């Protein structure tokens, strides 16, 4: 009888380790950190950057882990990814290396955070991810990638998170008629807004394949603040 | 032997009465303490900027005579409203942010109104009325003190972040709670707000529904806007830089000290309990004395 138990336990351990290996293999992130050291902060003593653009995301189910939509890759391409919570308590800034010949689509990103529980507790509008081509020290950011938390939904909504300093925010986006459309953004009313305070929603169908040159216009007490120009890299294969 | 049994039975019934009384008292006190009451919150503050989301109410009508408006961001030249008397009636759901714009030559009241749900409201004058679009800026030259009444949800102050220029300078939150019986009310607490706080009144503890408040803002020579608002609610959420913020709600202890009925019943129960203890002590002493006499007689 004892022999039966020990052999069953052995089979169980072997099966478990095999399943474990399979899961690990399935969860292996496609885009890896450039450095071994992962840089993040979580504190109620909020350090806040003055960056206007806080993040761009496509609607997704909230799962542990982050992914970025890669429409094309260049050899030895590097991506910088900033993550910031609405209340400003959590932030991270890390440099990633995109492997050559990576296929087009949403690719999971290595994110060995100590605060995964905290990140998972943030709702869709409580965490902004800004991923852009180039070095983290580059300023201003230019070519932005769409990001998602977990699996992207079959959704038609892209959200741009903005730290506007409580100004009125508008987006000027190109359309198929070679003119532009103006979209008014929405101020977040609930909770603390130290990290960012505004959300701009764009229909995914409004984005054109390739580079979408967008202007972010801010107006405060009757005066125009400097506009922020950026482009979203997009491909129709996402939808 | 019979005497001892009777004393024991007497003690048992006394104990039962005592514990029944205490249980009853605790039930009554719990009901009085934890019963739902209507709380009116009064929020007063001096702010550099106020944000309101209007409800449908006739009180929402602002005199903006002499104002200029900008309705199109592609044409930023303000259009002067030349009528003798001009009023702005906001639509339900429109959000307005009011602040002063102080130039070298003149001071202006600057109102930004926007709506997610369509028109932001109507401009009315002796020439008739016209409906505005989803976004308008209203610039009113400041010539004398003005009062803008409002009904809707309100946030007092802005939470401090990069680029924020207008904050709450000072303020108070007062809770006025209904008495357990009758229409009487008492002040259940008064809390001071710090500079830079942001305050919103909610109808529920989960902070999902904002309360509709009635109030007014007073715009005077002072560069800060004075706001007073009253609303029924459950909790006031205060956002404060460098902390997780906190909630203000009526304290149970405030009921004990301020509600006359609860204060009276608590005093009555305490007195009765004391009397019961005292009477039990006397009964016990006399029973012991009787027991001693009986045992001495038996010996």
Coordinates of C-alpha atoms in Angstrom, one line a residue:
Chain A
X1 CA 0.0 0.0 0.0
X2 CA 2.8 2.4 1.0
X3 CA 4.5 1.5 -2.3
X4 CA 1.3 2.5 -4.2
X5 CA 1.1 5.8 -2.5
X6 CA 4.8 6.6 -3.1
X7 CA 4.5 5.8 -6.8
X8 CA 1.3 7.8 -7.1
X9 CA 3.0 10.8 -5.5
X10 CA 5.9 10.4 -7.9
X11 CA 3.6 10.4 -10.9
X12 CA 1.7 13.4 -9.4
X13 CA 4.9 15.4 -8.9
X14 CA 6.1 14.5 -12.4
X15 CA 2.8 15.6 -14.0
X16 CA 2.7 18.8 -11.9
X17 CA 6.2 19.7 -13.0
X18 CA 5.4 18.9 -16.6
X19 CA 2.2 21.1 -16.4
X20 CA 4.2 23.8 -14.7
X21 CA 6.8 23.7 -17.4
X22 CA 4.1 24.0 -20.1
X23 CA 2.5 27.0 -18.4
X24 CA 5.9 28.7 -18.0
X25 CA 6.6 28.0 -21.6
X26 CA 3.2 29.5 -22.6
X27 CA 3.7 32.6 -20.4
X28 CA 7.3 33.3 -21.7
X29 CA 7.2 37.0 -22.5
X30 CA 8.0 37.9 -26.1
X31 CA 9.6 41.3 -25.3
X32 CA 12.3 41.1 -22.7
X33 CA 13.9 43.7 -20.4
X34 CA 17.2 45.2 -21.8
X35 CA 18.7 45.3 -18.3
X36 CA 18.4 42.7 -15.5
X37 CA 17.3 45.4 -13.1
X38 CA 13.6 46.2 -13.2
X39 CA 12.8 49.8 -12.2
X40 CA 9.6 50.6 -10.4
X41 CA 8.3 52.6 -7.4
X42 CA 5.3 52.2 -5.2
X43 CA 4.8 54.9 -2.5
X44 CA 2.1 57.1 -1.1
X45 CA 4.7 59.8 -1.1
X46 CA 3.9 60.5 -4.7
X47 CA 6.7 61.5 -7.1
X48 CA 5.0 62.8 -10.3
X49 CA 6.6 63.6 -13.6
X50 CA 5.4 66.5 -15.7
X51 CA 4.7 64.5 -18.8
X52 CA 1.4 65.4 -20.5
X53 CA 0.9 62.1 -22.2
X54 CA 0.5 59.3 -19.6
X55 CA -0.6 56.3 -21.7
X56 CA -2.4 54.7 -24.6
X57 CA -4.4 51.5 -24.2
X58 CA -6.9 49.4 -26.0
X59 CA -9.7 47.9 -23.9
X60 CA -8.8 44.6 -22.4
X61 CA -9.7 42.2 -19.7
X62 CA -7.6 42.9 -16.7
X63 CA -5.1 40.1 -16.2
X64 CA -1.7 40.0 -14.6
X65 CA 0.9 41.2 -17.2
X66 CA 1.1 43.7 -19.9
X67 CA 1.2 43.5 -23.7
X68 CA 2.1 45.9 -26.5
X69 CA 0.8 45.9 -30.1
X70 CA 3.8 45.6 -32.4
X71 CA 2.8 46.5 -36.0
X72 CA 6.2 45.9 -37.5
X73 CA 9.8 45.5 -36.2
X74 CA 13.1 46.9 -37.2
X75 CA 16.3 45.0 -36.4
X76 CA 17.6 45.7 -32.8
X77 CA 14.6 47.9 -32.1
X78 CA 14.3 49.1 -28.5
X79 CA 11.1 50.2 -26.7
X80 CA 10.7 52.3 -23.6
X81 CA 7.7 51.5 -21.4
X82 CA 6.3 53.8 -18.7
X83 CA 3.6 52.7 -16.4
X84 CA 1.8 55.2 -14.1
X85 CA -1.3 54.8 -11.8
X86 CA -4.0 57.5 -11.8
X87 CA -3.3 58.2 -8.1
X88 CA 0.4 58.5 -8.8
X89 CA 1.4 55.9 -6.2
X90 CA 2.8 53.4 -8.7
X91 CA 5.2 54.0 -11.6
X92 CA 7.8 52.2 -13.5
X93 CA 10.1 53.0 -16.4
X94 CA 12.0 50.3 -18.2
X95 CA 13.9 49.7 -21.5
X96 CA 13.1 46.7 -23.6
X97 CA 14.7 44.9 -26.5
X98 CA 12.3 43.7 -29.3
X99 CA 13.5 40.4 -30.8
X100 CA 14.1 40.4 -34.5
X101 CA 11.5 38.9 -36.8
X102 CA 8.8 39.3 -34.1
X103 CA 5.4 38.7 -35.7
X104 CA 2.8 41.5 -35.9
X105 CA 0.3 41.6 -33.1
X106 CA 0.0 42.0 -29.3
X107 CA 3.1 40.7 -27.6
X108 CA 3.5 40.1 -23.9
X109 CA 6.1 42.1 -22.1
X110 CA 8.4 40.9 -19.3
X111 CA 7.1 42.6 -16.2
X112 CA 8.7 41.1 -13.0
X113 CA 7.0 43.5 -10.6
X114 CA 7.0 43.1 -6.9
X115 CA 3.6 44.8 -6.7
X116 CA 1.6 42.6 -9.0
X117 CA -1.3 42.5 -6.5
X118 CA -1.4 46.3 -6.4
X119 CA -1.3 46.5 -10.2
X120 CA -4.1 43.9 -10.6
X121 CA -6.2 45.9 -8.2
X122 CA -6.1 49.0 -10.5
X123 CA -9.1 49.2 -12.8
X124 CA -8.9 49.8 -16.5
X125 CA -8.9 53.6 -16.0
X126 CA -6.6 53.5 -13.0
X127 CA -3.4 52.5 -14.8
X128 CA -1.8 54.0 -17.9
X129 CA 0.9 52.4 -20.0
X130 CA 3.0 54.4 -22.4
X131 CA 5.2 52.4 -24.8
X132 CA 7.3 54.1 -27.5
X133 CA 10.0 53.3 -29.8
X134 CA 13.5 54.5 -28.7
X135 CA 15.3 55.2 -25.5
X136 CA 13.7 56.1 -22.2
X137 CA 15.9 59.2 -21.9
X138 CA 14.5 60.5 -25.3
X139 CA 12.3 63.5 -25.0
X140 CA 9.8 64.2 -26.5
X141 CA 8.2 60.8 -27.2
X142 CA 7.1 60.3 -30.8
X143 CA 6.0 57.0 -32.1
X144 CA 3.7 55.3 -29.6
X145 CA 2.4 51.7 -29.5
X146 CA -1.0 50.6 -28.2
X147 CA -0.8 48.7 -25.0
X148 CA -3.2 46.3 -23.2
X149 CA -3.5 44.7 -19.8
X150 CA -4.0 41.0 -20.4
X151 CA -6.0 39.8 -23.4
X152 CA -7.3 42.7 -25.6
X153 CA -11.1 42.5 -25.9
X154 CA -12.8 42.5 -29.2
X155 CA -13.4 46.1 -28.6
X156 CA -13.5 49.3 -30.7
X157 CA -12.1 51.7 -28.1
X158 CA -8.7 53.2 -27.6
X159 CA -8.1 55.3 -24.5
X160 CA -5.4 58.0 -24.3
X161 CA -4.6 59.1 -20.7
X162 CA -3.5 62.7 -20.2
X163 CA -2.1 64.7 -17.3
X164 CA -3.6 68.0 -18.3
X165 CA -3.2 70.1 -15.2
X166 CA -7.1 70.4 -15.1
X167 CA -7.2 72.0 -18.5
X168 CA -9.8 71.2 -21.2
X169 CA -8.3 68.7 -23.6
X170 CA -9.1 68.0 -27.3
X171 CA -7.5 65.6 -29.8
X172 CA -7.1 66.5 -33.4
X173 CA -6.9 63.2 -35.3
X174 CA -6.5 62.6 -39.1
X175 CA -9.4 61.0 -41.0
X176 CA -9.7 59.1 -44.3
X177 CA -10.6 62.3 -46.2
X178 CA -7.1 63.8 -45.4
X179 CA -8.7 66.3 -43.0
X180 CA -8.9 66.2 -39.2
X181 CA -11.6 65.4 -36.6
X182 CA -11.7 67.1 -33.2
X183 CA -12.5 65.0 -30.2
X184 CA -13.2 66.4 -26.8
X185 CA -11.6 64.4 -23.9
X186 CA -13.3 63.6 -20.6
X187 CA -12.1 64.7 -17.2
X188 CA -11.8 61.9 -14.6
X189 CA -14.0 62.9 -11.7
X190 CA -13.5 60.1 -9.2
X191 CA -10.7 59.7 -6.8
X192 CA -7.2 61.1 -6.7
X193 CA -5.8 62.4 -10.0
X194 CA -2.1 63.0 -9.3
X195 CA -0.8 60.8 -12.2
X196 CA -3.3 61.9 -14.8
X197 CA -6.7 63.5 -14.9
X198 CA -8.2 63.1 -18.4
X199 CA -9.2 60.3 -20.7
X200 CA -9.7 60.6 -24.5
X201 CA -11.6 57.9 -26.2
X202 CA -11.0 57.1 -29.9
X203 CA -12.9 54.5 -31.9
X204 CA -10.4 51.9 -33.2
X205 CA -12.0 52.3 -36.6
X206 CA -10.9 55.9 -36.7
X207 CA -7.2 55.0 -36.6
X208 CA -5.5 54.7 -40.0
X209 CA -3.0 52.0 -40.8
X210 CA 0.5 53.3 -40.3
X211 CA 1.3 56.4 -38.5
X212 CA -1.6 58.4 -37.1
X213 CA -0.3 62.0 -36.4
X214 CA -2.3 63.3 -33.5
X215 CA -2.3 66.8 -31.8
X216 CA -3.3 67.1 -28.2
X217 CA -4.7 70.5 -27.6
X218 CA -5.1 71.9 -24.1
X219 CA -7.0 75.0 -23.2
X220 CA -7.0 76.6 -19.7
X221 CA -8.9 79.7 -18.5
X222 CA -9.1 81.0 -22.1
X223 CA -5.5 80.5 -23.0
X224 CA -4.0 77.8 -25.2
X225 CA -1.3 75.7 -23.7
X226 CA 1.4 74.3 -26.0
X227 CA 0.0 71.4 -28.1
X228 CA 1.6 68.0 -27.8
X229 CA 2.2 66.1 -31.1
X230 CA 2.6 62.4 -31.3
X231 CA 1.8 59.5 -33.6
X232 CA 0.2 56.1 -32.9
X233 CA 1.5 53.2 -34.8
X234 CA -1.4 51.0 -35.9
X235 CA -2.2 48.2 -38.3
X236 CA -5.7 47.0 -39.3
X237 CA -4.7 43.4 -38.4
X238 CA -5.5 44.3 -34.7
X239 CA -9.2 44.2 -35.2
Chain B
X1 CA -32.5 24.2 54.0
X2 CA -35.7 25.5 52.5
X3 CA -34.6 29.1 53.3
X4 CA -31.3 28.5 51.5
X5 CA -33.2 27.1 48.5
X6 CA -35.5 30.1 48.5
X7 CA -32.6 32.5 48.6
X8 CA -30.9 30.7 45.7
X9 CA -34.1 30.8 43.7
X10 CA -34.5 34.5 44.5
X11 CA -30.9 35.1 43.4
X12 CA -31.5 33.2 40.2
X13 CA -34.6 35.1 39.3
X14 CA -32.8 38.4 40.1
X15 CA -29.9 37.4 37.9
X16 CA -32.3 36.5 35.1
X17 CA -34.1 39.9 35.4
X18 CA -30.8 41.7 35.4
X19 CA -29.4 40.0 32.3
X20 CA -32.8 40.3 30.5
X21 CA -32.7 44.0 31.4
X22 CA -29.1 44.4 30.1
X23 CA -29.9 42.5 26.9
X24 CA -33.0 44.7 26.3
X25 CA -31.0 47.8 27.1
X26 CA -28.2 46.8 24.6
X27 CA -30.8 46.1 21.9
X28 CA -32.5 49.5 22.4
X29 CA -29.2 51.3 22.5
X30 CA -27.9 49.5 19.3
X31 CA -31.2 50.5 17.5
X32 CA -30.8 54.1 18.6
X33 CA -27.1 54.3 17.8
X34 CA -27.1 52.5 14.5
X35 CA -30.5 53.5 13.0
X36 CA -30.3 55.3 9.7
X37 CA -30.7 59.1 9.9
X38 CA -30.8 61.8 7.3
X39 CA -27.5 63.8 7.4
X40 CA -27.2 67.2 5.9
X41 CA -23.7 68.2 5.0
X42 CA -22.8 71.8 4.8
X43 CA -19.6 72.6 2.9
X44 CA -18.1 76.1 3.0
X45 CA -15.0 77.0 1.3
X46 CA -12.8 79.7 -0.3
X47 CA -11.6 78.3 -3.7
X48 CA -9.7 79.6 -6.7
X49 CA -11.8 77.3 -9.0
X50 CA -15.1 75.5 -8.6
X51 CA -16.5 72.7 -10.7
X52 CA -20.2 71.8 -10.8
X53 CA -22.3 69.3 -12.7
X54 CA -25.8 70.7 -13.0
X55 CA -29.1 69.0 -12.2
X56 CA -32.4 70.1 -13.7
X57 CA -33.6 73.0 -11.6
X58 CA -34.8 76.5 -12.2
X59 CA -32.3 77.8 -9.6
X60 CA -29.6 77.2 -12.2
X61 CA -29.8 80.5 -13.9
X62 CA -26.8 82.9 -14.0
X63 CA -26.8 86.6 -14.9
X64 CA -24.0 87.0 -17.4
X65 CA -24.9 90.4 -18.8
X66 CA -22.0 91.9 -20.7
X67 CA -20.4 88.5 -21.3
X68 CA -18.5 87.3 -24.4
X69 CA -18.6 83.7 -25.5
X70 CA -16.4 81.3 -27.5
X71 CA -18.2 78.4 -28.9
X72 CA -15.8 77.2 -31.7
X73 CA -12.2 76.3 -31.0
X74 CA -11.4 77.1 -34.6
X75 CA -12.5 80.7 -34.0
X76 CA -11.1 81.9 -30.7
X77 CA -12.3 85.5 -31.1
X78 CA -14.9 86.0 -28.3
X79 CA -18.4 87.1 -29.5
X80 CA -19.9 89.9 -27.3
X81 CA -23.5 89.4 -26.2
X82 CA -24.8 93.0 -26.5
X83 CA -28.2 92.6 -25.1
X84 CA -29.3 94.6 -22.0
X85 CA -29.8 91.5 -19.8
X86 CA -28.4 88.1 -20.5
X87 CA -28.9 84.9 -18.6
X88 CA -27.3 81.4 -18.9
X89 CA -29.4 78.4 -18.0
X90 CA -27.3 75.3 -18.0
X91 CA -28.7 71.9 -19.2
X92 CA -28.9 68.9 -17.0
X93 CA -25.5 67.1 -17.0
X94 CA -23.5 70.1 -18.2
X95 CA -20.3 70.6 -16.2
X96 CA -19.0 74.1 -15.5
X97 CA -15.7 75.3 -14.1
X98 CA -15.7 78.8 -12.7
X99 CA -12.6 80.8 -11.9
X100 CA -11.3 84.4 -12.0
X101 CA -9.0 85.6 -14.7
X102 CA -7.0 88.6 -13.5
X103 CA -5.3 90.7 -16.1
X104 CA -3.3 93.9 -15.7
X105 CA -6.3 96.1 -16.7
X106 CA -9.4 94.1 -15.7
X107 CA -10.7 91.2 -13.8
X108 CA -13.0 88.6 -15.5
X109 CA -15.1 85.7 -14.4
X110 CA -14.2 82.8 -16.7
X111 CA -16.7 80.0 -17.0
X112 CA -15.9 76.8 -19.1
X113 CA -19.0 74.7 -19.7
X114 CA -19.0 71.3 -21.4
X115 CA -21.4 68.4 -21.8
X116 CA -21.1 64.8 -22.8
X117 CA -24.8 64.5 -23.4
X118 CA -25.5 67.3 -26.0
X119 CA -26.2 70.9 -25.5
X120 CA -24.7 72.7 -22.5
X121 CA -27.7 74.9 -22.1
X122 CA -29.4 78.1 -23.3
X123 CA -28.5 81.8 -23.4
X124 CA -31.6 83.9 -22.8
X125 CA -32.0 87.6 -23.3
X126 CA -34.7 90.2 -24.3
X127 CA -34.1 89.1 -27.9
X128 CA -35.1 85.5 -27.2
X129 CA -33.0 82.5 -26.5
X130 CA -30.5 80.3 -28.3
X131 CA -29.2 76.9 -27.6
X132 CA -25.5 76.3 -27.2
X133 CA -23.4 73.4 -28.4
X134 CA -21.4 70.9 -26.4
X135 CA -18.6 73.3 -25.4
X136 CA -18.6 77.0 -24.6
X137 CA -16.4 79.5 -22.8
X138 CA -18.1 82.4 -21.1
X139 CA -16.1 85.5 -20.1
X140 CA -18.0 87.9 -17.8
X141 CA -16.3 91.2 -17.0
X142 CA -16.2 91.7 -13.2
X143 CA -17.8 95.0 -12.3
X144 CA -19.6 94.2 -9.1
X145 CA -20.2 91.3 -6.8
X146 CA -22.2 88.4 -8.2
X147 CA -24.0 85.4 -6.8
X148 CA -24.4 82.2 -8.9
X149 CA -26.8 79.8 -7.3
X150 CA -26.7 76.1 -8.3
X151 CA -28.2 72.7 -7.9
X152 CA -26.2 69.7 -8.8
X153 CA -23.1 67.8 -7.8
X154 CA -20.1 69.7 -6.7
X155 CA -16.4 69.2 -6.1
X156 CA -14.7 71.8 -4.0
X157 CA -11.1 72.4 -4.8
X158 CA -8.7 70.5 -7.1
X159 CA -6.3 67.8 -5.9
X160 CA -2.7 69.1 -6.3
X161 CA -0.8 67.7 -9.3
X162 CA 1.6 69.0 -11.9
X163 CA 0.0 72.0 -13.8
X164 CA -2.8 72.6 -11.3
X165 CA -3.1 76.3 -10.5
X166 CA -6.4 76.7 -8.7
X167 CA -6.9 75.0 -5.4
X168 CA -9.1 75.2 -2.3
X169 CA -7.6 77.8 0.1
X170 CA -9.7 77.0 3.2
X171 CA -13.0 75.4 4.1
X172 CA -15.1 73.5 6.6
X173 CA -17.5 70.5 6.5
X174 CA -20.3 70.5 9.0
X175 CA -22.6 67.5 9.5
X176 CA -26.1 68.3 10.7
X177 CA -27.9 65.1 11.8
X178 CA -31.6 64.4 12.3
X179 CA -32.7 63.6 15.8
X180 CA -34.1 60.1 16.4
X181 CA -37.6 61.3 17.0
X182 CA -39.0 64.5 15.5
X183 CA -37.6 67.0 12.9
X184 CA -35.0 68.5 15.2
X185 CA -31.4 68.5 14.1
X186 CA -28.0 68.8 15.8
X187 CA -24.5 69.5 14.7
X188 CA -22.8 66.1 14.7
X189 CA -19.4 67.3 13.8
X190 CA -17.4 70.1 12.2
X191 CA -14.2 69.5 10.3
X192 CA -11.6 71.9 8.9
X193 CA -10.2 71.4 5.5
X194 CA -6.6 72.0 4.6
X195 CA -5.3 74.0 1.7
X196 CA -5.1 71.9 -1.5
X197 CA -7.8 69.4 -0.4
X198 CA -10.5 68.2 -2.8
X199 CA -13.9 67.5 -1.4
X200 CA -16.9 65.6 -2.9
X201 CA -20.2 64.6 -1.1
X202 CA -21.5 61.1 -1.8
X203 CA -24.8 59.4 -1.2
X204 CA -23.2 56.0 -0.3
X205 CA -20.2 54.7 1.5
X206 CA -18.9 53.0 -1.6
X207 CA -18.5 56.4 -3.3
X208 CA -20.5 55.5 -6.4
X209 CA -23.3 58.2 -6.3
X210 CA -22.5 61.9 -5.8
X211 CA -25.0 63.9 -3.8
X212 CA -27.1 66.7 -5.4
X213 CA -26.3 69.8 -3.4
X214 CA -28.0 73.2 -3.4
X215 CA -25.7 76.1 -2.9
X216 CA -24.3 79.3 -4.3
X217 CA -20.9 80.9 -5.1
X218 CA -20.2 84.5 -4.3
X219 CA -17.8 86.3 -6.5
X220 CA -16.4 89.5 -5.0
X221 CA -13.4 91.8 -5.0
X222 CA -11.6 89.0 -3.2
X223 CA -9.7 86.8 -5.7
X224 CA -11.1 83.7 -4.1
X225 CA -14.6 82.4 -4.8
X226 CA -16.7 81.8 -1.7
X227 CA -18.9 78.7 -1.9
X228 CA -21.6 77.4 0.4
X229 CA -23.5 74.2 -0.4
X230 CA -25.9 72.0 1.5
X231 CA -26.8 68.4 0.6
X232 CA -28.2 65.2 2.0
X233 CA -25.5 62.5 1.9
X234 CA -23.7 59.7 3.7
X235 CA -20.0 60.6 3.4
X236 CA -17.7 63.3 2.3
X237 CA -14.5 62.1 0.6
X238 CA -11.5 64.3 1.1
X239 CA -8.5 63.8 -1.3
X240 CA -5.3 65.1 0.1
X241 CA -1.8 65.1 -1.4
X242 CA 0.7 62.7 0.1
X243 CA -2.0 60.6 1.8
X244 CA -4.8 58.1 0.9
X245 CA -7.3 60.8 1.8
X246 CA -10.1 60.2 4.3
X247 CA -13.8 60.1 4.7
X248 CA -16.0 62.3 6.9
X249 CA -19.2 60.7 8.2
X250 CA -21.3 61.3 11.3
X251 CA -19.7 59.6 14.4
X252 CA -21.8 57.3 16.5
X253 CA -20.5 59.1 19.6
X254 CA -21.8 62.4 18.4
X255 CA -25.3 60.8 18.7
X256 CA -24.6 60.0 22.4
X257 CA -23.5 63.5 23.2
X258 CA -25.8 65.5 20.9
X259 CA -29.1 63.7 20.4
X260 CA -31.2 64.6 23.4
X261 CA -33.3 61.4 23.3
X262 CA -30.2 59.1 23.2
X263 CA -28.6 61.2 25.9
X264 CA -31.7 60.9 28.1
X265 CA -32.2 57.1 27.5
X266 CA -28.5 56.4 28.2
X267 CA -28.7 58.3 31.4
X268 CA -31.9 56.6 32.4
X269 CA -30.4 53.1 31.7
X270 CA -27.2 53.9 33.5
X271 CA -29.2 55.0 36.6
X272 CA -31.5 51.9 36.5
X273 CA -28.5 49.6 36.2
X274 CA -26.9 51.3 39.1
X275 CA -30.1 51.0 41.2
X276 CA -30.4 47.3 40.2
X277 CA -26.8 46.7 41.3
X278 CA -27.4 48.5 44.5
X279 CA -30.7 46.7 45.3
X280 CA -29.0 43.3 44.5
X281 CA -26.2 44.2 46.9
X282 CA -28.8 45.0 49.7
X283 CA -30.8 41.8 49.0
X284 CA -27.6 39.8 49.1
X285 CA -26.4 41.3 52.3
X286 CA -29.8 40.8 54.0
X287 CA -30.0 37.2 52.7
X288 CA -26.6 36.5 54.1
X289 CA -27.5 38.0 57.4
X290 CA -30.7 35.9 57.5
X291 CA -28.7 32.8 56.7
X292 CA -26.2 33.5 59.5
X293 CA -29.1 34.0 62.0
X294 CA -30.7 30.7 60.8
X295 CA -27.4 28.8 61.1
X296 CA -26.7 30.2 64.5
X297 CA -30.2 29.2 65.7
X298 CA -29.7 25.7 64.4
X299 CA -26.4 25.4 66.2

